[in-house]
mmCIF file with all atom_site columns, C-alpha atoms in Angstrom:
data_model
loop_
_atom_site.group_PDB
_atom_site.id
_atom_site.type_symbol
_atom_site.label_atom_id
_atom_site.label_alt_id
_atom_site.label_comp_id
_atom_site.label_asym_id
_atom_site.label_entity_id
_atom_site.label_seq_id
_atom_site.pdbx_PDB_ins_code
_atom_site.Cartn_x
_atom_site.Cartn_y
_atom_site.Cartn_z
_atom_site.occupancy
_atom_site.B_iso_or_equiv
_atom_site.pdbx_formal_charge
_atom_site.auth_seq_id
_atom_site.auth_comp_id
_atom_site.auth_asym_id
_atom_site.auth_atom_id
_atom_site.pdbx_PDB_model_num
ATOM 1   C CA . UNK A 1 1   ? 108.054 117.075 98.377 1.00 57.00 ? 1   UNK A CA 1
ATOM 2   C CA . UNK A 1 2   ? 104.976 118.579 99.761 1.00 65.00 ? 2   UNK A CA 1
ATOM 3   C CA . UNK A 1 3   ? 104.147 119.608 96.147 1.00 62.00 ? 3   UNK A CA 1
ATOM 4   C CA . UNK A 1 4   ? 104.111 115.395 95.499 1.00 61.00 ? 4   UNK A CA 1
ATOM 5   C CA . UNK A 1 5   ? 102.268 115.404 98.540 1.00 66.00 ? 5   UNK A CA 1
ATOM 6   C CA . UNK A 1 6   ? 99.488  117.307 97.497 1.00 63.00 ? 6   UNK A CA 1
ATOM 7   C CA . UNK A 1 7   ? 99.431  116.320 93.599 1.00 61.00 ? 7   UNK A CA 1
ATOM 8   C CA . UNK A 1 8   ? 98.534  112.891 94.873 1.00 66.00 ? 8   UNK A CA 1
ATOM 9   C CA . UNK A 1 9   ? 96.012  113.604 97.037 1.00 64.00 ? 9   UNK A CA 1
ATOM 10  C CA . UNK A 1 10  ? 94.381  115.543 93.976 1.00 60.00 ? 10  UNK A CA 1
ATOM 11  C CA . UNK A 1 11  ? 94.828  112.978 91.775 1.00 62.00 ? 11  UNK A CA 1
ATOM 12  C CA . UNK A 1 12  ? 93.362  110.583 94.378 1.00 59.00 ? 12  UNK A CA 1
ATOM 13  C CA . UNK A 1 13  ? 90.360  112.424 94.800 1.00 55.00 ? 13  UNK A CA 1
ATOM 14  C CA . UNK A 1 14  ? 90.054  113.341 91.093 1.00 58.00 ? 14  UNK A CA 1
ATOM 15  C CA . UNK A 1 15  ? 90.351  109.546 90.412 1.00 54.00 ? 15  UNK A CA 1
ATOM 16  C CA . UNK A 1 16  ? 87.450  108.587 93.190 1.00 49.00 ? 16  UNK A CA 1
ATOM 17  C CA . UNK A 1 17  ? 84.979  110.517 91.368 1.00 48.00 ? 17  UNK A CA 1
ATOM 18  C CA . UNK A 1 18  ? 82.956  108.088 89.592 1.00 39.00 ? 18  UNK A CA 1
ATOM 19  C CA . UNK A 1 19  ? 80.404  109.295 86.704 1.00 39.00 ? 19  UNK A CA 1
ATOM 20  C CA . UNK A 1 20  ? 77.778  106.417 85.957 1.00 36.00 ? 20  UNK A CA 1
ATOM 21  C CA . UNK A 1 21  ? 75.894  106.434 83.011 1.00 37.00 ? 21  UNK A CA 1
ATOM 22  C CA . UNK A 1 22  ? 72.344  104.277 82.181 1.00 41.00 ? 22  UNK A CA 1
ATOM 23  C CA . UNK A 1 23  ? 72.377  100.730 82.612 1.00 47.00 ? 23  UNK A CA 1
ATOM 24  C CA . UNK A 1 24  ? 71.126  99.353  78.980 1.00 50.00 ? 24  UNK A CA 1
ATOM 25  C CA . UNK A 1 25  ? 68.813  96.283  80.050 1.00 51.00 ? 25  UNK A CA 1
ATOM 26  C CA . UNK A 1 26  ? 68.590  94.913  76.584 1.00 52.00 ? 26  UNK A CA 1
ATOM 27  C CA . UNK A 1 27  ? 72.297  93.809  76.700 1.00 60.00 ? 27  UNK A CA 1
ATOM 28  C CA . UNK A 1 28  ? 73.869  91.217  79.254 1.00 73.00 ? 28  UNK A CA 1
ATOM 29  C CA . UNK A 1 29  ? 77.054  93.194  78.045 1.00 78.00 ? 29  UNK A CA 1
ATOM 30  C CA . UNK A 1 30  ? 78.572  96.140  77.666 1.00 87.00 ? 30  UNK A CA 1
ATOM 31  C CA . UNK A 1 31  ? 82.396  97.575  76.417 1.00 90.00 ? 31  UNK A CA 1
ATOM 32  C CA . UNK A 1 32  ? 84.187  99.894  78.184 1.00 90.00 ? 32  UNK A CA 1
ATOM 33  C CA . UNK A 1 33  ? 87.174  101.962 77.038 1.00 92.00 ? 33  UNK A CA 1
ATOM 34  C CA . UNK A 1 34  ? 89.421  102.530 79.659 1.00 92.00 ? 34  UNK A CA 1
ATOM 35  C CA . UNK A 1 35  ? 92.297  106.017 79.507 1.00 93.00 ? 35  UNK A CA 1
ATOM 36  C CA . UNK A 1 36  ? 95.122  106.865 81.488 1.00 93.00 ? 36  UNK A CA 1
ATOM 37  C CA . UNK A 1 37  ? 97.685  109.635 82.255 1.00 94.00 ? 37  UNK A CA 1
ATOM 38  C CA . UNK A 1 38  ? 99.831  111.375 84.482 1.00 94.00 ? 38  UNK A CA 1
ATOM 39  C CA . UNK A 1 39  ? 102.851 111.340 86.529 1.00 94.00 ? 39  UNK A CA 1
ATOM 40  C CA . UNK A 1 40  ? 104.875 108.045 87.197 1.00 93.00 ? 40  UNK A CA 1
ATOM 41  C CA . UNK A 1 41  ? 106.830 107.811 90.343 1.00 92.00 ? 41  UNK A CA 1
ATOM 42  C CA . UNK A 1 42  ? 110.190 106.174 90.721 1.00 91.00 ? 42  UNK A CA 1
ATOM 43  C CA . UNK A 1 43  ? 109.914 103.949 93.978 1.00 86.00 ? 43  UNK A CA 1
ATOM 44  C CA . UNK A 1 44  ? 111.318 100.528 93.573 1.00 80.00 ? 44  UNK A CA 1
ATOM 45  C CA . UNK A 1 45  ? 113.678 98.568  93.432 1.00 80.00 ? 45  UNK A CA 1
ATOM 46  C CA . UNK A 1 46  ? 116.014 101.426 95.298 1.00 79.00 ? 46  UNK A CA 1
ATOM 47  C CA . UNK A 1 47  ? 118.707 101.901 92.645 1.00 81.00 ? 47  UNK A CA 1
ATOM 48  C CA . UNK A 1 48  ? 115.959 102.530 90.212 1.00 85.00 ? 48  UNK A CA 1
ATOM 49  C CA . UNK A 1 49  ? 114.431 105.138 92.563 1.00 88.00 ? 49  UNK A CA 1
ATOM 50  C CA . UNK A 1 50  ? 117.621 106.576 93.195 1.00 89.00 ? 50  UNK A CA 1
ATOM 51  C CA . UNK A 1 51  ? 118.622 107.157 89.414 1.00 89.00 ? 51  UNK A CA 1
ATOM 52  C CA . UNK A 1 52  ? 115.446 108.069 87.911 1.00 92.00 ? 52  UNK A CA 1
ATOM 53  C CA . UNK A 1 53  ? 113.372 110.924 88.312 1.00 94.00 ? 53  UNK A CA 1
ATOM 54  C CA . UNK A 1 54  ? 109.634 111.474 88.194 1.00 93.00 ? 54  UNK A CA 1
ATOM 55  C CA . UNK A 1 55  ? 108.663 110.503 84.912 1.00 95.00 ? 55  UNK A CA 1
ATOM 56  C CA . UNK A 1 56  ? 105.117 110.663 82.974 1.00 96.00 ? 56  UNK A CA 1
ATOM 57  C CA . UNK A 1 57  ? 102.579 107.725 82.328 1.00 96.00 ? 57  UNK A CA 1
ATOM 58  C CA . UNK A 1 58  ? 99.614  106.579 80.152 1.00 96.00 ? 58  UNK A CA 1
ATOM 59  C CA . UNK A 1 59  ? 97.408  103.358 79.110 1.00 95.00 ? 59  UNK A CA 1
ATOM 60  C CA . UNK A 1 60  ? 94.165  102.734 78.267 1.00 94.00 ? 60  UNK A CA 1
ATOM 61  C CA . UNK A 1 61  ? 92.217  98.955  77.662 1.00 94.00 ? 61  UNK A CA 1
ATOM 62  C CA . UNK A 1 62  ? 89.304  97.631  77.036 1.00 94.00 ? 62  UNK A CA 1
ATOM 63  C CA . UNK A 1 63  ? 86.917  96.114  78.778 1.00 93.00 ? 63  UNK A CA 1
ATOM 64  C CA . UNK A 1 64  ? 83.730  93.538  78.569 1.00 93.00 ? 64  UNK A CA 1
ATOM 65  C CA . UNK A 1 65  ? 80.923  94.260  81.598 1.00 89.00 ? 65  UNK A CA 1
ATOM 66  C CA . UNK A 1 66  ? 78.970  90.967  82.512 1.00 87.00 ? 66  UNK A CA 1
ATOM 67  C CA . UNK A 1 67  ? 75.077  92.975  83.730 1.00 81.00 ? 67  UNK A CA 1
ATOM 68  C CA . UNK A 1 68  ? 75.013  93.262  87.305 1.00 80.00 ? 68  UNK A CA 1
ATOM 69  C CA . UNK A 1 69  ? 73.695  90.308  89.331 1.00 80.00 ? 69  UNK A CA 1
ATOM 70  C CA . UNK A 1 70  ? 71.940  89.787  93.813 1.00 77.00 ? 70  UNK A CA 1
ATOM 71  C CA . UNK A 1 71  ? 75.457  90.850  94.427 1.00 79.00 ? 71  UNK A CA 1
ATOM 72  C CA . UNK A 1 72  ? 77.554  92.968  91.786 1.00 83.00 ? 72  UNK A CA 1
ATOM 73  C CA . UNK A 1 73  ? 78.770  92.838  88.870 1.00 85.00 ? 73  UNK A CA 1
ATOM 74  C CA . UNK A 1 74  ? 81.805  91.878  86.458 1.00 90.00 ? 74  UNK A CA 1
ATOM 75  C CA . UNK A 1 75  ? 84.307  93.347  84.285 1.00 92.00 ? 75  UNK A CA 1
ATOM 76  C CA . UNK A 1 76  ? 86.944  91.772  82.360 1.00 94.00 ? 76  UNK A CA 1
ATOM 77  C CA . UNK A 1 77  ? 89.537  94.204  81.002 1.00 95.00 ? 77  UNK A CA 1
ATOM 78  C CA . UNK A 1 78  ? 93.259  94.221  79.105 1.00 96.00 ? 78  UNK A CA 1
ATOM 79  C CA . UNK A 1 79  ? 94.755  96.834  79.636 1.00 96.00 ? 79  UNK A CA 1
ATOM 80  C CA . UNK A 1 80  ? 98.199  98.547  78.073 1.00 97.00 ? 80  UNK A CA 1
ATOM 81  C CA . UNK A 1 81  ? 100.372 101.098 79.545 1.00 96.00 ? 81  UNK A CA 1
ATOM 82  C CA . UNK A 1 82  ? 103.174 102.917 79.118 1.00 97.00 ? 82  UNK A CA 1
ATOM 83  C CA . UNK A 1 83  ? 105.628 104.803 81.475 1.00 96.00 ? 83  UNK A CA 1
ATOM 84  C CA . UNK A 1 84  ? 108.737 106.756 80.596 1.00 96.00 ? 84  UNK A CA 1
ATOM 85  C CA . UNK A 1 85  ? 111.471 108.136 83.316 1.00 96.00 ? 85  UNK A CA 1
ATOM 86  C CA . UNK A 1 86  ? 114.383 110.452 82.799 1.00 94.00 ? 86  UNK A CA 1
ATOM 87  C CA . UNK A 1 87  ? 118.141 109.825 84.823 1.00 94.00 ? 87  UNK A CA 1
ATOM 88  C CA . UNK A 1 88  ? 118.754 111.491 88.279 1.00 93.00 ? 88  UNK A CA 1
ATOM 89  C CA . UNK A 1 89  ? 121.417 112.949 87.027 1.00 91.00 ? 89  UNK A CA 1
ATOM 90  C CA . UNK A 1 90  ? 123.254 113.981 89.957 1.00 90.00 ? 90  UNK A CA 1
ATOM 91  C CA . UNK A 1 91  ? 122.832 110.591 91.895 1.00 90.00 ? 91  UNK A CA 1
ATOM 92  C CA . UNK A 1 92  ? 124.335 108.908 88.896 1.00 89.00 ? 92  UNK A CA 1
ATOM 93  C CA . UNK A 1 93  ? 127.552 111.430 88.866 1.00 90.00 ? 93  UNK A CA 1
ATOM 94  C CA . UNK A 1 94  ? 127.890 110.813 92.181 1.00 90.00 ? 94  UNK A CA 1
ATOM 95  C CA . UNK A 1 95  ? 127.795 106.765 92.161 1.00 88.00 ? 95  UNK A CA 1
ATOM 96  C CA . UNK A 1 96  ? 130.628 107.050 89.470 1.00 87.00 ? 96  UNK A CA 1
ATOM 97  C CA . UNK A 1 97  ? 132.402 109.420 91.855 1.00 88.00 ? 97  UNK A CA 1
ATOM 98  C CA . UNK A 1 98  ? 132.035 112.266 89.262 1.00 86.00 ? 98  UNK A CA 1
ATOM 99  C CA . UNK A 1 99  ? 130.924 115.169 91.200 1.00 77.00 ? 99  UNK A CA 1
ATOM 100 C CA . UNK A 1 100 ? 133.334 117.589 89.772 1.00 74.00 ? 100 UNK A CA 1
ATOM 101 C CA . UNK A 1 101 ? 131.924 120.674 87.894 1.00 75.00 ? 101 UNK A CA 1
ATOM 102 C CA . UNK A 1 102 ? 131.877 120.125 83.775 1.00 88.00 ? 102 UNK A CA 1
ATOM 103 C CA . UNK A 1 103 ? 130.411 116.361 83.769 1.00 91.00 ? 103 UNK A CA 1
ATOM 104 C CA . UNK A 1 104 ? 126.454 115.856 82.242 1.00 91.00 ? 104 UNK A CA 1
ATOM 105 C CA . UNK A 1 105 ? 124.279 112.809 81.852 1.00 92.00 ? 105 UNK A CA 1
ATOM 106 C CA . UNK A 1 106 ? 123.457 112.388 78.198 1.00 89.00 ? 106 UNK A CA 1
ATOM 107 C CA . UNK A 1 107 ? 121.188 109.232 77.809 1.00 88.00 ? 107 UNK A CA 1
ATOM 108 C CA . UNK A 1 108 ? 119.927 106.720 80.085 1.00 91.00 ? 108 UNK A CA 1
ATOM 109 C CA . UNK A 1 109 ? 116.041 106.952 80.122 1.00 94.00 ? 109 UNK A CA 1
ATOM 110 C CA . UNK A 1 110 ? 114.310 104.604 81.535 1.00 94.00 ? 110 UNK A CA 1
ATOM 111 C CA . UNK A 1 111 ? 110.884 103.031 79.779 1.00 96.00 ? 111 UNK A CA 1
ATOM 112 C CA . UNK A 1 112 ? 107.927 100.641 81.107 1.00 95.00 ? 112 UNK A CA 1
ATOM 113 C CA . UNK A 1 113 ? 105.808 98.863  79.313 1.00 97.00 ? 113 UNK A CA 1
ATOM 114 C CA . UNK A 1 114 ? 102.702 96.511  80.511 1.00 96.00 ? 114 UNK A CA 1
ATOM 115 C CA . UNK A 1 115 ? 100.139 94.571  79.219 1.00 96.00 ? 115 UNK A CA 1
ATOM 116 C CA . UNK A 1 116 ? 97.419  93.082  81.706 1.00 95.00 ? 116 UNK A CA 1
ATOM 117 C CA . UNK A 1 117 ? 94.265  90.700  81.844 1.00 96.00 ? 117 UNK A CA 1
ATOM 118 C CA . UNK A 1 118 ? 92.142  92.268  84.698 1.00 95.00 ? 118 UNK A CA 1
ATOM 119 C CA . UNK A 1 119 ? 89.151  91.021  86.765 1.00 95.00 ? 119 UNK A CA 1
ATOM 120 C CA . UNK A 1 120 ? 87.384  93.730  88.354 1.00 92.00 ? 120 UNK A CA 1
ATOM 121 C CA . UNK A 1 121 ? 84.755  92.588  90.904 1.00 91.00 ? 121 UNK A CA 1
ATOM 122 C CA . UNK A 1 122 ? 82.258  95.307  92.215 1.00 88.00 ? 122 UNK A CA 1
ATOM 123 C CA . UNK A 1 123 ? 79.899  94.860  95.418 1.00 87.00 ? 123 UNK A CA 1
ATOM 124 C CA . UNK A 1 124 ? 76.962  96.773  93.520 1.00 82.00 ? 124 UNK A CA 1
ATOM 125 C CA . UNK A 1 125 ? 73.581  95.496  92.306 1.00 77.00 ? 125 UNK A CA 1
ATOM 126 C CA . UNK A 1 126 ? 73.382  98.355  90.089 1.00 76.00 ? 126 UNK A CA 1
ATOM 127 C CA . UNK A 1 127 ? 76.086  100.756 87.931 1.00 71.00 ? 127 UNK A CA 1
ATOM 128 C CA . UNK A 1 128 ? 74.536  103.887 88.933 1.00 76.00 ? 128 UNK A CA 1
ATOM 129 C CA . UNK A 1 129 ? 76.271  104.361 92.589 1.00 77.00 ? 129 UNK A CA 1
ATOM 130 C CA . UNK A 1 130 ? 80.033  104.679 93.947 1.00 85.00 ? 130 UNK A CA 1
ATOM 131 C CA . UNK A 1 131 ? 80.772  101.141 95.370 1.00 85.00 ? 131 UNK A CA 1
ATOM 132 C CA . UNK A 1 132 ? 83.576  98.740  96.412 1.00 90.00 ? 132 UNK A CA 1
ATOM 133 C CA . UNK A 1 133 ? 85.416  97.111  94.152 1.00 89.00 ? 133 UNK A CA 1
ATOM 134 C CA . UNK A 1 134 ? 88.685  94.443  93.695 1.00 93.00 ? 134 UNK A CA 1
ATOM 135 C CA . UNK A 1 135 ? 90.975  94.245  91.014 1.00 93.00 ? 135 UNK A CA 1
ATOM 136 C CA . UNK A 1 136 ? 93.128  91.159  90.050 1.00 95.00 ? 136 UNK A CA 1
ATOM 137 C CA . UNK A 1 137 ? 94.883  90.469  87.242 1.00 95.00 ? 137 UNK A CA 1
ATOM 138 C CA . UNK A 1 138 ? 98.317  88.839  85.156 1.00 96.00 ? 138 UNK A CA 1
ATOM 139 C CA . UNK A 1 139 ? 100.287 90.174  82.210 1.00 96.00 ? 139 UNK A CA 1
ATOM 140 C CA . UNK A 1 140 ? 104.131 91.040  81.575 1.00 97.00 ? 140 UNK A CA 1
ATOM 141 C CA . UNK A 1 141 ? 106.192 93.623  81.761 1.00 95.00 ? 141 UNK A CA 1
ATOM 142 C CA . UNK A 1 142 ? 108.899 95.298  79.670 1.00 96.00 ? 142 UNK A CA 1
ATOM 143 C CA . UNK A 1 143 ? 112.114 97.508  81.226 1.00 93.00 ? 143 UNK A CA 1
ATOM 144 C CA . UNK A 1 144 ? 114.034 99.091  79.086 1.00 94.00 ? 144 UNK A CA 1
ATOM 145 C CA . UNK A 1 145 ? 116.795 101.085 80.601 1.00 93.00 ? 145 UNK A CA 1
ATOM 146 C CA . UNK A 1 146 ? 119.024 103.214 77.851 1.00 94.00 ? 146 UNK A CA 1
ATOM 147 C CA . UNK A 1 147 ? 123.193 103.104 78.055 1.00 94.00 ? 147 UNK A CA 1
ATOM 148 C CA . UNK A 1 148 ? 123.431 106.367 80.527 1.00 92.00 ? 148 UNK A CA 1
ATOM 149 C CA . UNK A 1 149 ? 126.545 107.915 79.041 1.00 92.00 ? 149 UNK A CA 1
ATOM 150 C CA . UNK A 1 150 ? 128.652 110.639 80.804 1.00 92.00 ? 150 UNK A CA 1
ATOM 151 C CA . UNK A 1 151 ? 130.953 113.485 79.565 1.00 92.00 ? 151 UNK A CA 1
ATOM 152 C CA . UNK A 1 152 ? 132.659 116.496 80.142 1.00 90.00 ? 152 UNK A CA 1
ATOM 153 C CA . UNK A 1 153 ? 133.075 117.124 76.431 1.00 88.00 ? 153 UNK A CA 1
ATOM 154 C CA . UNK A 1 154 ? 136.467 115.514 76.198 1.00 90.00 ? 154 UNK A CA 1
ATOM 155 C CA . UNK A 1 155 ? 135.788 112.165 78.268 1.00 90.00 ? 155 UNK A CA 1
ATOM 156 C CA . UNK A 1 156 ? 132.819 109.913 77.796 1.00 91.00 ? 156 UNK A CA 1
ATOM 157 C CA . UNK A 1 157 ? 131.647 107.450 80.288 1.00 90.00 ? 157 UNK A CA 1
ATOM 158 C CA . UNK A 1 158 ? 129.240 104.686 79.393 1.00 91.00 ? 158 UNK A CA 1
ATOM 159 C CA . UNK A 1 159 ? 127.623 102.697 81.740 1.00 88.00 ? 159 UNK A CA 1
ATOM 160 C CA . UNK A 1 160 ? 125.476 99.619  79.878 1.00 87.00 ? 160 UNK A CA 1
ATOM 161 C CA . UNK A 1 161 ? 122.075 99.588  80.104 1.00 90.00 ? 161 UNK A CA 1
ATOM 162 C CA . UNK A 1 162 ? 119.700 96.694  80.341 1.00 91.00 ? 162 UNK A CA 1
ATOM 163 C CA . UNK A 1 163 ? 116.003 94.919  78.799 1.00 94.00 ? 163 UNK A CA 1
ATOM 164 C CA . UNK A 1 164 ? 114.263 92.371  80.795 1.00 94.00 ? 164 UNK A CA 1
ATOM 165 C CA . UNK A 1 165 ? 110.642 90.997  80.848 1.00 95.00 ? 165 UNK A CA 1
ATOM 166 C CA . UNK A 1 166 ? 108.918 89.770  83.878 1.00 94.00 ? 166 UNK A CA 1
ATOM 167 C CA . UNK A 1 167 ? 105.343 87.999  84.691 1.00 94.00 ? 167 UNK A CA 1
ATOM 168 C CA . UNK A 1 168 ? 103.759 90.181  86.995 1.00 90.00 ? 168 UNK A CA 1
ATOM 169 C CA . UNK A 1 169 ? 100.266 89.927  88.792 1.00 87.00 ? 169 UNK A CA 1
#
């Protein structure tokens, strides 16, 4: 856990390091391409924390920068993203009261899928420092949870999966 721990806190400070380029004054607009990656972290609801195990993430979007104004400036974005997690397989052996020696978790990954509008807002007259920002936005999301299926090479076990699709904001 302390590992965790300390891989966030690196990828916390990695992630506040901002690197501005020019502001182009000829344009009242500019694009920005957005990328992401890295580790994706089971939390909630608590029966999907408890039967899924870290898991790996990425996304990207694009986005449309109004020129900064007396008080900040504007950025609309979508954005896409992607997030993949593999069964806990003990916790799962043990909610089907399978804890014996011989039994293995075949299936029953777990995917995420997203796809966002985003307003960012940023207290900044000008692109070339760190500042404050907020972030709003609405999309959907997809969950795709596999059939987990269980055997000890002469019994199988499957337990159904499930799809659903949610607003989110």
């Amino acid at each position: 856990m302390k590992l965790y721990r300390q891989l966030i806190i690196l990828i916390l400070v990695i992630a506040s390091l901002t690197f501005s380029q020019e502001e182009d004054s000829s344009s009242t607009h500019q694009h920005e391409i957005i990328l992401q990656g890295g580790f994706a972290f089971p939390y909630l609801p608590g029966d999907f924390a408890d039967n899924a195990q870290l898991g790996y993430h990425f996304g990207g979007g694009l986005g449309i920068v109004k020129a900064p104004g007396s008080t900040g400036f504007s950025s609309v974005y979508l954005m896409f993203s992607a997030s993949q997690f593999k069964p806990n397989e003990n916790e799962i052996l043990r909610q089907q009261q399978l804890t014996g020696t011989g039994w293995e978790v075949l299936d029953g990954k777990t995917n995420i899928y997203t796809l966002h509008v985003e307003y960012k807002g940023t207290f900044s007259a000008t692109r070339k420092m760190l500042a404050p920002y907020f972030v709003i936005g609405v999309g959907a999301e997809r969950i795709i949870m596999d059939n987990i299926t269980i055997t000890d090479g002469i019994s199988t076990l499957e337990v159904g999966g499930t799809t659903n699709t949610t607003f989110n904001w």
